[in-house]
C-alpha cells in the first residue's frame, strides 16, 4: 500500500492520526500542494478530483476520501475500534462524524480557503464574504459541542473515535484560518487538551 499524503493539509492528517491510533505504518509519498503537484497528470491519474489523501492498494486499487480510507483500515485492523462496536455506537459515531464534518470542518475549511493567501491559486475565486458568513457557523457549532461535551468525555460517547479525530483536526485547522476557540467554552477546551495530548495527535 502507499498513501499519498500532505503534511500541511488537514484531511491527510485525519488518516495519519487514525494510522497512529491503530499502530499501523504505511509507506507515504508527500504531495506538495503549494507547488500544485496534485494538479499534475501523474497525480490526476491517481485521483481525478486532485485531492489528498489517496491510498493505493497492492493490486492498484485506489481509495480516496479520508473516511473511506479509515473505514478500509478499520476493516483490516479492527482494534482499537474507532468506528464503534455495537449498532448504537456505530450509528452514533457516524452521526457525530458527519455533524462535525458538515458543521465544523467544512465551515473552518471555507474560512481558510477563502481568506488565506496560500490558497489564492487553489480556491478560485476566493470569496472573502463567504468566509465571513462561515465564521459564525463555526462558533455556533462549537457552542453546541461545548454543551454536548459537558455530559460525555468524547465527541460520540465514552470512547475516543474517528469523530474525535475529525473534530481535533478541524479545531487545529482553526489556527491557520485565524479563528480561535472562545475562552468560555471550557468543555471544548478540556476535550481539546485531552485529545491533542495523545501521541497520535503529533502524526
Ligand atoms: N473529502 C475529501 C477532501 C480532500 C481534500 O479536500 N483535500 C485537500 C487537502 S486537506 C486537498 O487536496 N486540496 C487541494 C486543493 O484544494 O486543490 C477527504 O475527506 O479526503
mmCIF file of C-alpha atoms and ligand atoms in Angstrom:
data_model
loop_
_atom_site.group_PDB
_atom_site.id
_atom_site.type_symbol
_atom_site.label_atom_id
_atom_site.label_comp_id
_atom_site.label_asym_id
_atom_site.label_seq_id
_atom_site.Cartn_x
_atom_site.Cartn_y
_atom_site.Cartn_z
ATOM 1 C CA UNK A 1 0.000 0.000 0.000
ATOM 2 C CA UNK A 2 1.040 3.584 -0.493
ATOM 3 C CA UNK A 3 -0.503 6.696 0.998
ATOM 4 C CA UNK A 4 -0.440 9.980 -0.905
ATOM 5 C CA UNK A 5 -0.134 12.442 1.927
ATOM 6 C CA UNK A 6 0.489 16.120 2.593
ATOM 7 C CA UNK A 7 1.972 17.172 5.923
ATOM 8 C CA UNK A 8 0.406 20.632 5.710
ATOM 9 C CA UNK A 9 -3.169 19.634 4.894
ATOM 10 C CA UNK A 10 -5.930 18.653 7.338
ATOM 11 C CA UNK A 11 -7.604 15.737 5.548
ATOM 12 C CA UNK A 12 -4.447 13.635 5.216
ATOM 13 C CA UNK A 13 -3.760 14.406 8.888
ATOM 14 C CA UNK A 14 -7.020 12.643 9.779
ATOM 15 C CA UNK A 15 -5.665 9.488 8.139
ATOM 16 C CA UNK A 16 -2.233 9.858 9.771
ATOM 17 C CA UNK A 17 -3.790 10.193 13.239
ATOM 18 C CA UNK A 18 -6.013 7.183 12.519
ATOM 19 C CA UNK A 19 -2.974 5.132 11.463
ATOM 20 C CA UNK A 20 -1.093 6.183 14.603
ATOM 21 C CA UNK A 21 -4.041 5.162 16.825
ATOM 22 C CA UNK A 22 -4.056 1.767 15.109
ATOM 23 C CA UNK A 23 -0.277 1.416 15.288
ATOM 24 C CA UNK A 24 -0.097 0.870 11.523
ATOM 25 C CA UNK A 25 2.671 2.176 9.255
ATOM 26 C CA UNK A 26 2.078 2.631 5.525
ATOM 27 C CA UNK A 27 4.724 3.969 3.139
ATOM 28 C CA UNK A 28 3.764 7.523 2.224
ATOM 29 C CA UNK A 29 4.614 9.967 -0.521
ATOM 30 C CA UNK A 30 4.301 13.687 0.139
ATOM 31 C CA UNK A 31 2.327 15.627 -2.457
ATOM 32 C CA UNK A 32 3.400 19.270 -2.479
ATOM 33 C CA UNK A 33 0.091 21.143 -2.702
ATOM 34 C CA UNK A 34 1.838 24.534 -2.704
ATOM 35 C CA UNK A 35 3.701 23.506 -5.871
ATOM 36 C CA UNK A 36 0.395 22.123 -7.204
ATOM 37 C CA UNK A 37 1.809 18.627 -7.603
ATOM 38 C CA UNK A 38 -1.746 17.330 -7.125
ATOM 39 C CA UNK A 39 -2.668 19.008 -10.422
ATOM 40 C CA UNK A 40 -0.099 17.074 -12.450
ATOM 41 C CA UNK A 41 -1.177 14.386 -14.921
ATOM 42 C CA UNK A 42 0.596 11.814 -12.765
ATOM 43 C CA UNK A 43 -1.439 12.609 -9.646
ATOM 44 C CA UNK A 44 -4.646 13.230 -11.602
ATOM 45 C CA UNK A 45 -4.383 9.628 -12.788
ATOM 46 C CA UNK A 46 -4.456 8.627 -9.100
ATOM 47 C CA UNK A 47 -7.263 10.996 -8.069
ATOM 48 C CA UNK A 48 -9.077 12.780 -10.893
ATOM 49 C CA UNK A 49 -10.520 15.137 -8.245
ATOM 50 C CA UNK A 50 -6.929 16.251 -7.496
ATOM 51 C CA UNK A 51 -7.192 15.941 -3.715
ATOM 52 C CA UNK A 52 -5.227 14.211 -0.992
ATOM 53 C CA UNK A 53 -5.234 11.794 0.740
ATOM 54 C CA UNK A 54 -5.301 8.819 -1.632
ATOM 55 C CA UNK A 55 -4.454 5.242 -0.743
ATOM 56 C CA UNK A 56 -3.135 2.917 -3.460
ATOM 57 C CA UNK A 57 -3.603 -0.766 -2.624
ATOM 58 C CA UNK A 58 -1.167 -3.506 -3.632
ATOM 59 C CA UNK A 59 -3.412 -4.583 -6.536
ATOM 60 C CA UNK A 60 -3.526 -0.994 -7.841
ATOM 61 C CA UNK A 61 -6.998 -0.177 -6.497
ATOM 62 C CA UNK A 62 -7.215 3.441 -5.399
ATOM 63 C CA UNK A 63 -9.209 4.700 -2.437
ATOM 64 C CA UNK A 64 -9.807 8.372 -1.789
ATOM 65 C CA UNK A 65 -11.867 10.242 0.848
ATOM 66 C CA UNK A 66 -10.379 10.255 4.331
ATOM 67 C CA UNK A 67 -13.235 8.388 5.985
ATOM 68 C CA UNK A 68 -13.375 5.709 3.266
ATOM 69 C CA UNK A 69 -9.650 5.124 3.745
ATOM 70 C CA UNK A 70 -10.101 4.929 7.522
ATOM 71 C CA UNK A 71 -13.033 2.526 7.165
ATOM 72 C CA UNK A 72 -10.945 0.236 4.955
ATOM 73 C CA UNK A 73 -8.128 0.272 7.508
ATOM 74 C CA UNK A 74 -10.628 -0.366 10.328
ATOM 75 C CA UNK A 75 -11.898 -3.461 8.499
ATOM 76 C CA UNK A 76 -8.331 -4.737 8.113
ATOM 77 C CA UNK A 77 -7.301 -3.805 11.672
ATOM 78 C CA UNK A 78 -10.410 -3.807 13.903
ATOM 79 C CA UNK A 79 -8.572 -2.940 17.138
ATOM 80 C CA UNK A 80 -8.836 -0.457 18.681
ATOM 81 C CA UNK A 81 -12.351 0.115 17.338
ATOM 82 C CA UNK A 82 -12.538 3.668 16.006
ATOM 83 C CA UNK A 83 -15.997 3.483 14.392
ATOM 84 C CA UNK A 84 -17.853 1.977 17.391
ATOM 85 C CA UNK A 85 -18.755 -1.633 18.203
ATOM 86 C CA UNK A 86 -22.468 -2.025 18.965
ATOM 87 C CA UNK A 87 -25.120 -0.985 16.410
ATOM 88 C CA UNK A 88 -25.884 2.106 18.502
ATOM 89 C CA UNK A 89 -22.210 3.060 18.895
ATOM 90 C CA UNK A 90 -21.606 2.646 15.151
ATOM 91 C CA UNK A 91 -24.587 4.884 14.350
ATOM 92 C CA UNK A 92 -23.572 7.460 16.977
ATOM 93 C CA UNK A 93 -20.022 7.671 15.651
ATOM 94 C CA UNK A 94 -21.370 8.087 12.117
ATOM 95 C CA UNK A 95 -23.820 10.750 13.259
ATOM 96 C CA UNK A 96 -21.184 12.757 15.122
ATOM 97 C CA UNK A 97 -18.534 12.385 12.472
ATOM 98 C CA UNK A 98 -20.973 13.724 9.859
ATOM 99 C CA UNK A 99 -22.109 16.556 12.129
ATOM 100 C CA UNK A 100 -18.516 17.584 12.768
ATOM 101 C CA UNK A 101 -17.590 17.292 9.076
ATOM 102 C CA UNK A 102 -20.512 19.369 7.848
ATOM 103 C CA UNK A 103 -20.888 21.951 10.590
ATOM 104 C CA UNK A 104 -17.311 22.457 11.770
ATOM 105 C CA UNK A 105 -14.679 21.051 9.403
ATOM 106 C CA UNK A 106 -16.392 22.359 6.260
ATOM 107 C CA UNK A 107 -17.020 25.789 7.804
ATOM 108 C CA UNK A 108 -13.417 26.144 9.040
ATOM 109 C CA UNK A 109 -12.123 24.984 5.629
ATOM 110 C CA UNK A 110 -14.345 27.522 3.912
ATOM 111 C CA UNK A 111 -12.893 30.322 6.048
ATOM 112 C CA UNK A 112 -9.333 29.152 5.370
ATOM 113 C CA UNK A 113 -9.796 28.552 1.657
ATOM 114 C CA UNK A 114 -11.468 31.911 1.051
ATOM 115 C CA UNK A 115 -9.102 34.096 3.070
ATOM 116 C CA UNK A 116 -5.618 32.589 3.243
ATOM 117 C CA UNK A 117 -3.094 33.978 0.737
ATOM 118 C CA UNK A 118 -1.617 30.479 0.279
ATOM 119 C CA UNK A 119 -4.963 29.338 -1.170
ATOM 120 C CA UNK A 120 -5.148 32.009 -3.873
ATOM 121 C CA UNK A 121 -4.102 29.605 -6.611
ATOM 122 C CA UNK A 122 -6.261 26.710 -5.359
ATOM 123 C CA UNK A 123 -9.535 28.398 -4.369
ATOM 124 C CA UNK A 124 -10.566 30.304 -7.458
ATOM 125 C CA UNK A 125 -12.250 32.658 -6.926
ATOM 126 C CA UNK A 126 -11.618 33.360 -3.260
ATOM 127 C CA UNK A 127 -14.798 34.890 -1.836
ATOM 128 C CA UNK A 128 -13.990 36.696 1.440
ATOM 129 C CA UNK A 129 -17.706 37.329 2.096
ATOM 130 C CA UNK A 130 -18.323 33.580 2.040
ATOM 131 C CA UNK A 131 -15.553 33.180 4.628
ATOM 132 C CA UNK A 132 -17.191 35.842 6.810
ATOM 133 C CA UNK A 133 -20.558 34.085 6.514
ATOM 134 C CA UNK A 134 -18.991 30.871 7.779
ATOM 135 C CA UNK A 135 -17.263 32.326 10.845
ATOM 136 C CA UNK A 136 -20.466 32.470 12.971
ATOM 137 C CA UNK A 137 -21.292 28.896 11.883
ATOM 138 C CA UNK A 138 -18.006 27.716 13.365
ATOM 139 C CA UNK A 139 -18.738 29.499 16.637
ATOM 140 C CA UNK A 140 -22.352 28.272 16.800
ATOM 141 C CA UNK A 141 -21.315 24.666 16.335
ATOM 142 C CA UNK A 142 -18.520 24.954 18.896
ATOM 143 C CA UNK A 143 -21.017 26.342 21.440
ATOM 144 C CA UNK A 144 -23.331 23.405 20.696
ATOM 145 C CA UNK A 145 -20.418 20.977 21.062
ATOM 146 C CA UNK A 146 -19.498 22.566 24.375
ATOM 147 C CA UNK A 147 -22.920 21.622 25.772
ATOM 148 C CA UNK A 148 -22.529 18.065 24.468
ATOM 149 C CA UNK A 149 -19.050 17.677 25.948
ATOM 150 C CA UNK A 150 -20.438 18.655 29.342
ATOM 151 C CA UNK A 151 -22.193 15.278 29.528
ATOM 152 C CA UNK A 152 -19.595 12.930 27.995
ATOM 153 C CA UNK A 153 -15.813 12.875 27.592
ATOM 154 C CA UNK A 154 -15.561 12.359 23.830
ATOM 155 C CA UNK A 155 -17.454 13.584 20.778
ATOM 156 C CA UNK A 156 -19.539 10.435 20.220
ATOM 157 C CA UNK A 157 -19.582 8.872 23.691
ATOM 158 C CA UNK A 158 -17.249 7.379 26.274
ATOM 159 C CA UNK A 159 -14.595 6.265 23.778
ATOM 160 C CA UNK A 160 -12.166 8.142 21.537
ATOM 161 C CA UNK A 161 -13.318 7.586 17.934
ATOM 162 C CA UNK A 162 -12.889 8.820 14.384
ATOM 163 C CA UNK A 163 -15.338 11.637 15.269
ATOM 164 C CA UNK A 164 -12.757 12.965 17.748
ATOM 165 C CA UNK A 165 -10.092 12.819 15.044
ATOM 166 C CA UNK A 166 -12.264 14.832 12.657
ATOM 167 C CA UNK A 167 -13.029 17.380 15.389
ATOM 168 C CA UNK A 168 -9.418 17.618 16.567
ATOM 169 C CA UNK A 169 -8.171 18.256 13.039
ATOM 170 C CA UNK A 170 -10.947 20.799 12.430
ATOM 171 C CA UNK A 171 -10.215 22.696 15.670
ATOM 172 C CA UNK A 172 -6.459 22.724 14.947
ATOM 173 C CA UNK A 173 -7.226 23.942 11.432
ATOM 174 C CA UNK A 174 -8.899 26.989 13.010
ATOM 175 C CA UNK A 175 -5.430 28.395 13.689
ATOM 176 C CA UNK A 176 -4.334 28.903 10.052
ATOM 177 C CA UNK A 177 -7.911 30.043 9.373
ATOM 178 C CA UNK A 178 -7.244 32.722 12.026
ATOM 179 C CA UNK A 179 -10.077 31.599 14.264
ATOM 180 C CA UNK A 180 -9.892 30.836 17.985
ATOM 181 C CA UNK A 181 -11.914 28.672 20.342
ATOM 182 C CA UNK A 182 -13.695 31.132 22.686
ATOM 183 C CA UNK A 183 -12.248 31.217 26.223
ATOM 184 C CA UNK A 184 -15.571 30.384 27.852
ATOM 185 C CA UNK A 185 -16.064 27.071 26.013
ATOM 186 C CA UNK A 186 -14.481 25.160 28.876
ATOM 187 C CA UNK A 187 -15.727 21.722 27.834
ATOM 188 C CA UNK A 188 -14.369 22.069 24.289
ATOM 189 C CA UNK A 189 -11.077 23.298 25.755
ATOM 190 C CA UNK A 190 -10.897 20.375 28.199
ATOM 191 C CA UNK A 191 -11.665 17.873 25.411
ATOM 192 C CA UNK A 192 -9.138 19.514 23.052
ATOM 193 C CA UNK A 193 -6.399 19.370 25.695
ATOM 194 C CA UNK A 194 -7.142 15.691 26.286
ATOM 195 C CA UNK A 195 -7.197 14.597 22.620
ATOM 196 C CA UNK A 196 -4.266 16.735 21.499
ATOM 197 C CA UNK A 197 -2.214 15.150 24.311
ATOM 198 C CA UNK A 198 -2.499 11.710 22.692
ATOM 199 C CA UNK A 199 0.728 10.634 20.942
ATOM 200 C CA UNK A 200 -1.225 10.115 17.695
ATOM 201 C CA UNK A 201 -2.064 13.834 17.576
ATOM 202 C CA UNK A 202 1.527 14.533 16.551
ATOM 203 C CA UNK A 203 1.169 12.316 13.463
HETATM 204 N N1 LIG B 1 -13.455 14.917 1.091
HETATM 205 C C1 LIG B 1 -12.034 14.721 0.924
HETATM 206 C C2 LIG B 1 -11.381 16.078 0.898
HETATM 207 C C3 LIG B 1 -9.956 16.028 0.406
HETATM 208 C C4 LIG B 1 -9.368 17.435 0.322
HETATM 209 O O1 LIG B 1 -10.097 18.418 0.102
HETATM 210 N N2 LIG B 1 -8.045 17.516 0.461
HETATM 211 C C5 LIG B 1 -7.393 18.796 0.385
HETATM 212 C C6 LIG B 1 -6.263 18.853 1.408
HETATM 213 S S1 LIG B 1 -6.932 18.849 3.043
HETATM 214 C C7 LIG B 1 -6.759 18.971 -0.987
HETATM 215 O O2 LIG B 1 -6.259 18.019 -1.541
HETATM 216 N N3 LIG B 1 -6.795 20.192 -1.514
HETATM 217 C C8 LIG B 1 -6.220 20.500 -2.766
HETATM 218 C C9 LIG B 1 -6.896 21.666 -3.435
HETATM 219 O O3 LIG B 1 -7.738 22.309 -2.811
HETATM 220 O O4 LIG B 1 -6.582 21.926 -4.591
HETATM 221 C C10 LIG B 1 -11.490 13.830 2.048
HETATM 222 O O5 LIG B 1 -12.226 13.623 3.025
HETATM 223 O O6 LIG B 1 -10.395 13.302 1.958
#
